[in-house]
């Protein structure tokens, strides 16, 4: 199913959902214990998993038990350069940037549906890796599918974007036309999903 999403969306969904096929139904994410192998997460670059160019990895430890929950590729400047190059190529391909608004809405609604169905596993995973209580993550992560749905409805209504009431005469129209400029990099807060 992941191949059906545009590359820009795939990294977030892939990172979040990559573990699900490894989890036996009804067993949550308790696979990091006992004889089950600890999962490893690479970097999602150019539509596929990759290791950091430096080969460096990190560990996610459960703060309550000290047990290793997962390992991950630790990207650096070279990997960021590759990610920006790949994202720019994907943007310029038009696969997402030129996709019609209704189709974007369908993709975002499907993402919301997939995320909502996986919330119990996400809540468990986040609680084990950060130590925050389940109650907080149930509430906080429960909002993530809503964000996708909000943006899906915004995308579906894009035909109305930019239309403003006339400020002067009836034979004039005021417009705001937003044009995507390309790739941008963001550093998001560590303490919020």
Short mmCIF file of N, CA and C in Angstrom, two decimals:
data_model
loop_
_atom_site.label_atom_id
_atom_site.label_comp_id
_atom_site.label_asym_id
_atom_site.label_seq_id
_atom_site.Cartn_x
_atom_site.Cartn_y
_atom_site.Cartn_z
N UNK A 1 0.81 -1.21 0.00
CA UNK A 1 0.00 0.00 0.00
C UNK A 1 0.85 1.26 0.00
N UNK A 2 2.07 1.19 0.56
CA UNK A 2 2.91 2.37 0.66
C UNK A 2 3.26 2.95 -0.70
N UNK A 3 3.41 2.08 -1.69
CA UNK A 3 3.77 2.55 -3.03
C UNK A 3 2.69 3.44 -3.63
N UNK A 4 1.47 3.39 -3.10
CA UNK A 4 0.39 4.19 -3.66
C UNK A 4 0.43 5.64 -3.19
N UNK A 5 1.32 5.96 -2.25
CA UNK A 5 1.43 7.32 -1.75
C UNK A 5 2.57 8.05 -2.43
N UNK A 6 2.42 9.36 -2.63
CA UNK A 6 3.53 10.12 -3.21
C UNK A 6 4.74 10.09 -2.29
N UNK A 7 5.92 10.25 -2.87
CA UNK A 7 7.15 10.19 -2.09
C UNK A 7 7.19 11.14 -0.91
N UNK A 8 6.60 12.34 -1.06
CA UNK A 8 6.69 13.29 0.05
C UNK A 8 6.00 12.74 1.29
N UNK A 9 4.94 11.97 1.10
CA UNK A 9 4.18 11.46 2.22
C UNK A 9 4.76 10.14 2.71
N UNK A 10 5.38 9.39 1.84
CA UNK A 10 5.89 8.07 2.18
C UNK A 10 6.85 8.06 3.37
N UNK A 11 7.78 9.01 3.51
CA UNK A 11 8.69 8.92 4.64
C UNK A 11 7.97 8.91 5.98
N UNK A 12 7.01 9.80 6.16
CA UNK A 12 6.30 9.87 7.43
C UNK A 12 5.53 8.58 7.68
N UNK A 13 4.79 8.14 6.68
CA UNK A 13 4.01 6.92 6.86
C UNK A 13 4.89 5.70 6.98
N UNK A 14 5.92 5.64 6.18
CA UNK A 14 6.80 4.48 6.21
C UNK A 14 7.46 4.35 7.57
N UNK A 15 7.97 5.46 8.10
CA UNK A 15 8.65 5.42 9.39
C UNK A 15 7.67 5.02 10.48
N UNK A 16 6.47 5.57 10.39
CA UNK A 16 5.47 5.30 11.42
C UNK A 16 4.91 3.89 11.34
N UNK A 17 4.74 3.37 10.13
CA UNK A 17 4.05 2.10 9.96
C UNK A 17 4.95 0.92 9.60
N UNK A 18 6.23 1.17 9.43
CA UNK A 18 7.13 0.11 8.94
C UNK A 18 7.14 -1.11 9.84
N UNK A 19 6.93 -0.90 11.11
CA UNK A 19 6.99 -2.01 12.05
C UNK A 19 5.77 -2.91 12.02
N UNK A 20 4.65 -2.45 11.51
CA UNK A 20 3.40 -3.18 11.66
C UNK A 20 3.40 -4.58 11.07
N UNK A 21 3.99 -4.83 9.89
CA UNK A 21 3.97 -6.20 9.38
C UNK A 21 4.72 -7.19 10.26
N UNK A 22 5.63 -6.71 11.10
CA UNK A 22 6.42 -7.60 11.95
C UNK A 22 5.66 -7.99 13.21
N UNK A 23 4.57 -7.30 13.50
CA UNK A 23 3.87 -7.50 14.76
C UNK A 23 2.74 -8.51 14.58
N UNK A 24 2.80 -9.64 15.28
CA UNK A 24 1.70 -10.59 15.18
C UNK A 24 0.41 -9.95 15.68
N UNK A 25 -0.68 -10.22 15.02
CA UNK A 25 -1.97 -9.62 15.37
C UNK A 25 -2.27 -9.87 16.85
N UNK A 26 -2.65 -8.78 17.54
CA UNK A 26 -3.01 -8.88 18.94
C UNK A 26 -1.84 -8.82 19.90
N UNK A 27 -0.62 -8.64 19.41
CA UNK A 27 0.54 -8.62 20.28
C UNK A 27 1.12 -7.24 20.48
N UNK A 28 0.46 -6.19 20.01
CA UNK A 28 0.98 -4.84 20.19
C UNK A 28 2.39 -4.73 19.65
N UNK A 29 3.23 -3.94 20.31
CA UNK A 29 4.62 -3.77 19.87
C UNK A 29 5.59 -4.36 20.90
N UNK A 30 5.23 -5.42 21.50
CA UNK A 30 6.07 -5.99 22.53
C UNK A 30 7.17 -6.89 21.94
N UNK A 31 7.42 -6.72 20.64
CA UNK A 31 8.40 -7.54 19.94
C UNK A 31 9.84 -7.23 20.32
N UNK A 32 10.09 -6.15 21.03
CA UNK A 32 11.46 -5.81 21.38
C UNK A 32 11.95 -6.61 22.57
N UNK A 33 11.12 -7.47 23.09
CA UNK A 33 11.48 -8.25 24.27
C UNK A 33 11.71 -9.70 23.90
N UNK A 34 12.26 -10.43 24.82
CA UNK A 34 12.47 -11.87 24.70
C UNK A 34 13.28 -12.22 23.46
N UNK A 35 12.79 -13.20 22.70
CA UNK A 35 13.58 -13.69 21.57
C UNK A 35 13.29 -12.96 20.26
N UNK A 36 12.41 -11.99 20.28
CA UNK A 36 12.06 -11.28 19.06
C UNK A 36 13.12 -10.23 18.76
N UNK A 37 13.51 -10.15 17.51
CA UNK A 37 14.57 -9.23 17.08
C UNK A 37 14.14 -7.77 17.24
N UNK A 38 15.07 -6.94 17.68
CA UNK A 38 14.81 -5.50 17.81
C UNK A 38 14.78 -4.89 16.41
N UNK A 39 13.74 -4.11 16.09
CA UNK A 39 13.64 -3.54 14.74
C UNK A 39 14.68 -2.45 14.48
N UNK A 40 15.05 -2.33 13.23
CA UNK A 40 15.98 -1.28 12.80
C UNK A 40 15.27 -0.42 11.76
N UNK A 41 15.41 0.89 11.89
CA UNK A 41 14.81 1.84 10.95
C UNK A 41 15.91 2.58 10.22
N UNK A 42 15.88 2.49 8.91
CA UNK A 42 16.83 3.24 8.09
C UNK A 42 16.28 4.62 7.78
N UNK A 43 16.88 5.27 6.81
CA UNK A 43 16.44 6.57 6.33
C UNK A 43 15.61 6.33 5.07
N UNK A 44 14.54 7.07 4.90
CA UNK A 44 13.72 6.93 3.70
C UNK A 44 14.21 7.96 2.70
N UNK A 45 14.95 7.51 1.69
CA UNK A 45 15.54 8.40 0.70
C UNK A 45 15.18 7.93 -0.70
N UNK A 46 14.68 8.85 -1.48
CA UNK A 46 14.39 8.57 -2.88
C UNK A 46 13.49 7.34 -3.07
N UNK A 47 12.48 7.23 -2.20
CA UNK A 47 11.52 6.16 -2.34
C UNK A 47 11.95 4.80 -1.85
N UNK A 48 13.05 4.73 -1.09
CA UNK A 48 13.48 3.43 -0.57
C UNK A 48 14.26 3.62 0.73
N UNK A 49 14.38 2.54 1.48
CA UNK A 49 15.14 2.57 2.73
C UNK A 49 16.63 2.59 2.42
N UNK A 50 17.36 3.35 3.22
CA UNK A 50 18.82 3.43 3.06
C UNK A 50 19.45 3.58 4.44
N UNK A 51 20.69 3.18 4.52
CA UNK A 51 21.46 3.41 5.74
C UNK A 51 22.17 4.76 5.63
N UNK A 52 22.56 5.31 6.74
CA UNK A 52 23.32 6.56 6.74
C UNK A 52 24.62 6.35 5.99
N UNK A 53 25.04 7.34 5.21
CA UNK A 53 26.29 7.21 4.45
C UNK A 53 27.48 6.96 5.37
N UNK A 54 27.42 7.52 6.58
CA UNK A 54 28.51 7.33 7.54
C UNK A 54 28.49 5.95 8.17
N UNK A 55 27.33 5.27 8.07
CA UNK A 55 27.19 3.97 8.72
C UNK A 55 26.83 4.07 10.19
N UNK A 56 26.70 5.28 10.72
CA UNK A 56 26.37 5.45 12.13
C UNK A 56 24.93 5.05 12.42
N UNK A 57 24.74 4.45 13.58
CA UNK A 57 23.40 4.08 14.04
C UNK A 57 23.22 4.55 15.48
N UNK A 58 21.99 4.60 15.90
CA UNK A 58 21.66 4.95 17.28
C UNK A 58 20.69 3.94 17.84
N UNK A 59 20.45 4.03 19.14
CA UNK A 59 19.54 3.11 19.81
C UNK A 59 18.42 3.89 20.49
N UNK A 60 17.24 3.29 20.52
CA UNK A 60 16.12 3.82 21.28
C UNK A 60 15.97 2.92 22.50
N UNK A 61 16.13 3.51 23.69
CA UNK A 61 16.05 2.73 24.92
C UNK A 61 14.77 3.07 25.67
N UNK A 62 14.16 2.07 26.26
CA UNK A 62 12.99 2.26 27.10
C UNK A 62 13.48 2.89 28.41
N UNK A 63 13.02 4.11 28.75
CA UNK A 63 13.52 4.77 29.96
C UNK A 63 13.12 4.05 31.25
N UNK A 64 12.07 3.24 31.21
CA UNK A 64 11.64 2.52 32.41
C UNK A 64 12.46 1.27 32.66
N UNK A 65 12.89 0.61 31.59
CA UNK A 65 13.57 -0.69 31.75
C UNK A 65 15.01 -0.66 31.28
N UNK A 66 15.37 0.32 30.46
CA UNK A 66 16.71 0.36 29.87
C UNK A 66 16.87 -0.59 28.70
N UNK A 67 15.81 -1.33 28.36
CA UNK A 67 15.89 -2.27 27.24
C UNK A 67 15.90 -1.53 25.91
N UNK A 68 16.61 -2.12 24.95
CA UNK A 68 16.66 -1.55 23.60
C UNK A 68 15.35 -1.83 22.90
N UNK A 69 14.69 -0.77 22.42
CA UNK A 69 13.42 -0.90 21.71
C UNK A 69 13.64 -0.97 20.20
N UNK A 70 14.65 -0.25 19.70
CA UNK A 70 14.90 -0.20 18.26
C UNK A 70 16.28 0.40 18.02
N UNK A 71 16.76 0.25 16.80
CA UNK A 71 17.95 0.97 16.34
C UNK A 71 17.54 1.77 15.11
N UNK A 72 18.33 2.77 14.80
CA UNK A 72 18.01 3.63 13.65
C UNK A 72 19.28 4.16 13.01
N UNK A 73 19.18 4.46 11.73
CA UNK A 73 20.29 5.08 11.01
C UNK A 73 20.41 6.53 11.45
N UNK A 74 21.61 6.98 11.76
CA UNK A 74 21.84 8.36 12.18
C UNK A 74 22.39 9.16 11.01
N UNK A 75 21.48 9.84 10.33
CA UNK A 75 21.88 10.65 9.19
C UNK A 75 22.68 11.87 9.62
N UNK A 76 23.48 12.39 8.69
CA UNK A 76 24.24 13.61 8.94
C UNK A 76 24.09 14.53 7.72
N UNK A 77 24.96 15.51 7.60
CA UNK A 77 24.84 16.51 6.53
C UNK A 77 24.78 15.87 5.14
N UNK A 78 25.57 14.84 4.90
CA UNK A 78 25.57 14.19 3.58
C UNK A 78 24.21 13.56 3.28
N UNK A 79 23.59 12.97 4.30
CA UNK A 79 22.28 12.36 4.11
C UNK A 79 21.21 13.42 3.92
N UNK A 80 21.35 14.54 4.61
CA UNK A 80 20.41 15.64 4.44
C UNK A 80 20.51 16.19 3.01
N UNK A 81 21.73 16.35 2.52
CA UNK A 81 21.91 16.80 1.14
C UNK A 81 21.22 15.85 0.16
N UNK A 82 21.39 14.55 0.38
CA UNK A 82 20.76 13.55 -0.48
C UNK A 82 19.23 13.63 -0.38
N UNK A 83 18.72 13.82 0.84
CA UNK A 83 17.27 13.92 1.03
C UNK A 83 16.71 15.15 0.33
N UNK A 84 17.41 16.28 0.41
CA UNK A 84 16.95 17.51 -0.25
C UNK A 84 16.97 17.32 -1.76
N UNK A 85 18.04 16.72 -2.27
CA UNK A 85 18.14 16.46 -3.71
C UNK A 85 16.99 15.57 -4.18
N UNK A 86 16.73 14.50 -3.43
CA UNK A 86 15.67 13.57 -3.77
C UNK A 86 14.29 14.24 -3.69
N UNK A 87 14.07 15.02 -2.63
CA UNK A 87 12.79 15.70 -2.47
C UNK A 87 12.57 16.71 -3.59
N UNK A 88 13.64 17.40 -3.98
CA UNK A 88 13.53 18.38 -5.06
C UNK A 88 13.18 17.67 -6.38
N UNK A 89 13.82 16.54 -6.64
CA UNK A 89 13.51 15.77 -7.85
C UNK A 89 12.05 15.31 -7.84
N UNK A 90 11.61 14.84 -6.67
CA UNK A 90 10.23 14.39 -6.54
C UNK A 90 9.26 15.54 -6.75
N UNK A 91 9.57 16.69 -6.17
CA UNK A 91 8.73 17.87 -6.33
C UNK A 91 8.63 18.27 -7.80
N UNK A 92 9.77 18.31 -8.47
CA UNK A 92 9.81 18.74 -9.86
C UNK A 92 9.15 17.72 -10.80
N UNK A 93 9.06 16.47 -10.37
CA UNK A 93 8.41 15.45 -11.20
C UNK A 93 6.92 15.73 -11.35
N UNK A 94 6.35 16.47 -10.42
CA UNK A 94 4.93 16.79 -10.47
C UNK A 94 4.02 15.71 -9.92
N UNK A 95 4.59 14.58 -9.50
CA UNK A 95 3.76 13.47 -9.03
C UNK A 95 2.82 13.92 -7.90
N UNK A 96 3.31 14.76 -7.01
CA UNK A 96 2.45 15.30 -5.94
C UNK A 96 2.16 16.78 -6.17
N UNK A 97 3.17 17.54 -6.53
CA UNK A 97 3.00 18.99 -6.65
C UNK A 97 1.99 19.38 -7.71
N UNK A 98 1.77 18.53 -8.71
CA UNK A 98 0.79 18.84 -9.76
C UNK A 98 -0.45 17.94 -9.69
N UNK A 99 -0.53 17.13 -8.65
CA UNK A 99 -1.69 16.26 -8.48
C UNK A 99 -2.92 17.12 -8.21
N UNK A 100 -4.05 16.77 -8.81
CA UNK A 100 -5.24 17.60 -8.63
C UNK A 100 -5.70 17.55 -7.17
N UNK A 101 -6.35 18.61 -6.71
CA UNK A 101 -6.73 18.72 -5.30
C UNK A 101 -7.58 17.57 -4.77
N UNK A 102 -8.53 17.07 -5.54
CA UNK A 102 -9.37 15.96 -5.06
C UNK A 102 -8.54 14.70 -4.85
N UNK A 103 -7.59 14.45 -5.75
CA UNK A 103 -6.73 13.27 -5.59
C UNK A 103 -5.85 13.42 -4.36
N UNK A 104 -5.35 14.63 -4.10
CA UNK A 104 -4.57 14.88 -2.88
C UNK A 104 -5.42 14.59 -1.65
N UNK A 105 -6.66 15.05 -1.70
CA UNK A 105 -7.56 14.81 -0.58
C UNK A 105 -7.76 13.32 -0.32
N UNK A 106 -7.90 12.54 -1.38
CA UNK A 106 -8.07 11.09 -1.22
C UNK A 106 -6.82 10.47 -0.58
N UNK A 107 -5.64 10.89 -1.00
CA UNK A 107 -4.40 10.35 -0.42
C UNK A 107 -4.33 10.70 1.06
N UNK A 108 -4.62 11.94 1.40
CA UNK A 108 -4.53 12.37 2.80
C UNK A 108 -5.59 11.68 3.66
N UNK A 109 -6.79 11.48 3.12
CA UNK A 109 -7.82 10.75 3.88
C UNK A 109 -7.42 9.30 4.09
N UNK A 110 -6.79 8.70 3.10
CA UNK A 110 -6.33 7.31 3.25
C UNK A 110 -5.22 7.24 4.31
N UNK A 111 -4.34 8.23 4.31
CA UNK A 111 -3.30 8.28 5.34
C UNK A 111 -3.93 8.37 6.73
N UNK A 112 -4.95 9.21 6.88
CA UNK A 112 -5.64 9.34 8.16
C UNK A 112 -6.25 8.01 8.60
N UNK A 113 -6.85 7.31 7.64
CA UNK A 113 -7.47 6.02 7.94
C UNK A 113 -6.42 5.00 8.41
N UNK A 114 -5.29 4.94 7.72
CA UNK A 114 -4.23 4.00 8.09
C UNK A 114 -3.64 4.36 9.46
N UNK A 115 -3.42 5.64 9.69
CA UNK A 115 -2.87 6.05 10.98
C UNK A 115 -3.85 5.75 12.11
N UNK A 116 -5.12 6.03 11.90
CA UNK A 116 -6.12 5.79 12.94
C UNK A 116 -6.17 4.30 13.30
N UNK A 117 -6.06 3.43 12.31
CA UNK A 117 -6.13 1.99 12.58
C UNK A 117 -4.90 1.50 13.34
N UNK A 118 -3.81 2.23 13.26
CA UNK A 118 -2.57 1.82 13.93
C UNK A 118 -2.33 2.55 15.26
N UNK A 119 -3.27 3.38 15.69
CA UNK A 119 -3.05 4.18 16.91
C UNK A 119 -2.68 3.36 18.14
N UNK A 120 -3.32 2.22 18.41
CA UNK A 120 -2.91 1.48 19.61
C UNK A 120 -1.43 1.11 19.60
N UNK A 121 -0.91 0.70 18.44
CA UNK A 121 0.52 0.36 18.35
C UNK A 121 1.39 1.60 18.53
N UNK A 122 0.99 2.73 17.94
CA UNK A 122 1.77 3.96 18.08
C UNK A 122 1.81 4.43 19.52
N UNK A 123 0.67 4.36 20.19
CA UNK A 123 0.60 4.79 21.60
C UNK A 123 1.54 3.95 22.44
N UNK A 124 1.49 2.64 22.22
CA UNK A 124 2.37 1.73 22.97
C UNK A 124 3.84 2.03 22.67
N UNK A 125 4.16 2.18 21.39
CA UNK A 125 5.54 2.44 20.99
C UNK A 125 6.06 3.75 21.58
N UNK A 126 5.29 4.82 21.46
CA UNK A 126 5.73 6.11 21.98
C UNK A 126 5.88 6.11 23.49
N UNK A 127 4.97 5.43 24.17
CA UNK A 127 5.06 5.34 25.63
C UNK A 127 6.32 4.61 26.04
N UNK A 128 6.62 3.51 25.35
CA UNK A 128 7.82 2.74 25.71
C UNK A 128 9.11 3.46 25.38
N UNK A 129 9.12 4.31 24.36
CA UNK A 129 10.38 4.96 24.03
C UNK A 129 10.59 6.29 24.74
N UNK A 130 9.51 6.89 25.27
CA UNK A 130 9.66 8.19 25.93
C UNK A 130 9.36 8.16 27.42
N UNK A 131 8.57 7.19 27.86
CA UNK A 131 8.20 7.13 29.27
C UNK A 131 6.96 7.94 29.62
N UNK A 132 6.39 8.65 28.65
CA UNK A 132 5.15 9.40 28.93
C UNK A 132 4.00 8.41 29.11
N UNK A 133 2.99 8.82 29.85
CA UNK A 133 1.90 7.89 30.15
C UNK A 133 0.98 7.67 28.94
N UNK A 134 0.36 6.50 28.95
CA UNK A 134 -0.54 6.10 27.86
C UNK A 134 -1.66 7.11 27.64
N UNK A 135 -2.23 7.61 28.72
CA UNK A 135 -3.35 8.55 28.62
C UNK A 135 -2.99 9.75 27.76
N UNK A 136 -1.79 10.30 27.96
CA UNK A 136 -1.36 11.47 27.20
C UNK A 136 -1.18 11.14 25.72
N UNK A 137 -0.58 10.00 25.43
CA UNK A 137 -0.36 9.65 24.03
C UNK A 137 -1.65 9.28 23.31
N UNK A 138 -2.59 8.66 24.03
CA UNK A 138 -3.88 8.36 23.40
C UNK A 138 -4.55 9.65 22.93
N UNK A 139 -4.50 10.67 23.78
CA UNK A 139 -5.11 11.95 23.41
C UNK A 139 -4.30 12.66 22.32
N UNK A 140 -3.00 12.71 22.51
CA UNK A 140 -2.16 13.48 21.60
C UNK A 140 -2.06 12.83 20.22
N UNK A 141 -1.77 11.56 20.15
CA UNK A 141 -1.65 10.89 18.86
C UNK A 141 -3.00 10.71 18.19
N UNK A 142 -4.07 10.71 18.98
CA UNK A 142 -5.40 10.61 18.41
C UNK A 142 -5.75 11.79 17.50
N UNK A 143 -5.04 12.89 17.67
CA UNK A 143 -5.28 14.08 16.85
C UNK A 143 -4.60 14.00 15.48
N UNK A 144 -3.58 13.19 15.34
CA UNK A 144 -2.81 13.16 14.09
C UNK A 144 -3.69 12.82 12.88
N UNK A 145 -4.53 11.78 12.94
CA UNK A 145 -5.40 11.53 11.78
C UNK A 145 -6.31 12.71 11.47
N UNK A 146 -6.73 13.43 12.50
CA UNK A 146 -7.58 14.61 12.29
C UNK A 146 -6.83 15.67 11.49
N UNK A 147 -5.55 15.82 11.71
CA UNK A 147 -4.76 16.81 10.97
C UNK A 147 -4.74 16.44 9.49
N UNK A 148 -4.54 15.14 9.21
CA UNK A 148 -4.56 14.71 7.81
C UNK A 148 -5.93 14.98 7.19
N UNK A 149 -7.01 14.69 7.94
CA UNK A 149 -8.35 14.92 7.42
C UNK A 149 -8.61 16.41 7.18
N UNK A 150 -8.13 17.25 8.08
CA UNK A 150 -8.28 18.69 7.90
C UNK A 150 -7.62 19.13 6.59
N UNK A 151 -6.39 18.70 6.39
CA UNK A 151 -5.66 19.11 5.18
C UNK A 151 -6.27 18.47 3.92
N UNK A 152 -6.86 17.29 4.07
CA UNK A 152 -7.56 16.68 2.94
C UNK A 152 -8.75 17.53 2.54
N UNK A 153 -9.50 18.02 3.52
CA UNK A 153 -10.66 18.85 3.19
C UNK A 153 -10.21 20.18 2.60
N UNK A 154 -9.11 20.69 3.08
CA UNK A 154 -8.56 21.93 2.53
C UNK A 154 -8.13 21.72 1.07
N UNK A 155 -7.49 20.58 0.82
CA UNK A 155 -7.05 20.28 -0.55
C UNK A 155 -8.26 20.14 -1.47
N UNK A 156 -9.32 19.48 -0.97
CA UNK A 156 -10.51 19.28 -1.80
C UNK A 156 -11.20 20.60 -2.13
N UNK A 157 -11.04 21.59 -1.25
CA UNK A 157 -11.68 22.90 -1.47
C UNK A 157 -10.74 23.88 -2.15
N UNK A 158 -9.62 23.41 -2.66
CA UNK A 158 -8.60 24.30 -3.22
C UNK A 158 -9.14 25.17 -4.35
N UNK A 159 -10.17 24.72 -5.03
CA UNK A 159 -10.74 25.53 -6.10
C UNK A 159 -11.22 26.89 -5.61
N UNK A 160 -11.46 26.98 -4.30
CA UNK A 160 -11.91 28.25 -3.74
C UNK A 160 -10.76 29.05 -3.15
N UNK A 161 -9.59 28.45 -3.07
CA UNK A 161 -8.46 29.12 -2.45
C UNK A 161 -8.13 30.42 -3.17
N UNK A 162 -7.88 31.43 -2.38
CA UNK A 162 -7.42 32.68 -2.94
C UNK A 162 -8.51 33.65 -3.33
N UNK A 163 -9.75 33.21 -3.38
CA UNK A 163 -10.83 34.14 -3.75
C UNK A 163 -11.18 34.99 -2.54
N UNK A 164 -11.10 36.26 -2.73
CA UNK A 164 -11.43 37.22 -1.68
C UNK A 164 -12.54 38.13 -2.17
N UNK A 165 -13.35 38.60 -1.26
CA UNK A 165 -14.38 39.55 -1.69
C UNK A 165 -13.74 40.78 -2.33
N UNK A 166 -14.43 41.34 -3.29
CA UNK A 166 -13.92 42.54 -3.96
C UNK A 166 -13.80 43.69 -2.97
N UNK A 167 -12.67 44.35 -3.02
CA UNK A 167 -12.47 45.50 -2.13
C UNK A 167 -12.94 46.80 -2.77
N UNK A 168 -13.14 46.77 -4.07
CA UNK A 168 -13.51 48.02 -4.75
C UNK A 168 -14.77 47.82 -5.57
N UNK A 169 -14.63 47.57 -6.84
CA UNK A 169 -15.78 47.52 -7.74
C UNK A 169 -16.11 46.08 -8.11
N UNK A 170 -17.33 45.87 -8.56
CA UNK A 170 -17.80 44.52 -8.89
C UNK A 170 -17.07 43.92 -10.09
N UNK A 171 -16.48 44.74 -10.94
CA UNK A 171 -15.81 44.19 -12.12
C UNK A 171 -14.34 43.85 -11.85
N UNK A 172 -13.94 43.87 -10.59
CA UNK A 172 -12.58 43.48 -10.21
C UNK A 172 -12.67 42.30 -9.24
N UNK A 173 -11.67 41.49 -9.28
CA UNK A 173 -11.60 40.39 -8.32
C UNK A 173 -10.21 40.38 -7.69
N UNK A 174 -10.17 40.14 -6.42
CA UNK A 174 -8.90 40.03 -5.71
C UNK A 174 -8.54 38.56 -5.60
N UNK A 175 -7.31 38.23 -5.86
CA UNK A 175 -6.87 36.84 -5.82
C UNK A 175 -5.60 36.71 -5.00
N UNK A 176 -5.50 35.60 -4.31
CA UNK A 176 -4.25 35.19 -3.67
C UNK A 176 -3.95 33.84 -4.29
N UNK A 177 -2.81 33.72 -4.91
CA UNK A 177 -2.45 32.46 -5.57
C UNK A 177 -1.18 31.95 -4.94
N UNK A 178 -1.30 30.83 -4.22
CA UNK A 178 -0.12 30.26 -3.55
C UNK A 178 0.54 29.27 -4.49
N UNK A 179 1.82 29.45 -4.70
CA UNK A 179 2.57 28.59 -5.60
C UNK A 179 3.67 27.92 -4.78
N UNK A 180 3.71 26.58 -4.76
CA UNK A 180 4.78 25.92 -4.02
C UNK A 180 6.13 26.27 -4.62
N UNK A 181 7.07 26.62 -3.76
CA UNK A 181 8.38 27.04 -4.23
C UNK A 181 9.38 25.90 -4.31
N UNK A 182 9.13 24.82 -3.60
CA UNK A 182 10.05 23.70 -3.65
C UNK A 182 10.28 23.09 -2.29
N UNK A 183 11.43 22.50 -2.12
CA UNK A 183 11.78 21.75 -0.92
C UNK A 183 12.18 22.70 0.20
N UNK A 184 11.75 22.38 1.41
CA UNK A 184 12.24 23.12 2.56
C UNK A 184 12.53 22.12 3.67
N UNK A 185 13.50 22.43 4.47
CA UNK A 185 13.88 21.55 5.59
C UNK A 185 13.41 22.18 6.88
N UNK A 186 12.90 21.34 7.77
CA UNK A 186 12.39 21.82 9.05
C UNK A 186 13.01 21.01 10.17
N UNK A 187 13.29 21.68 11.25
CA UNK A 187 13.71 20.99 12.47
C UNK A 187 12.53 21.14 13.42
N UNK A 188 11.87 20.01 13.71
CA UNK A 188 10.69 20.05 14.55
C UNK A 188 11.05 19.78 16.00
N UNK A 189 10.23 20.24 16.95
CA UNK A 189 10.53 20.03 18.36
C UNK A 189 10.57 18.55 18.71
N UNK A 190 11.51 18.18 19.54
CA UNK A 190 11.67 16.81 19.96
C UNK A 190 10.51 16.36 20.84
N UNK A 191 9.95 17.26 21.61
CA UNK A 191 8.97 16.91 22.63
C UNK A 191 7.54 16.86 22.14
N UNK A 192 7.30 16.86 20.88
CA UNK A 192 5.93 16.81 20.36
C UNK A 192 5.89 15.92 19.13
N UNK A 193 4.88 15.03 19.06
CA UNK A 193 4.85 14.10 17.91
C UNK A 193 4.63 14.81 16.59
#
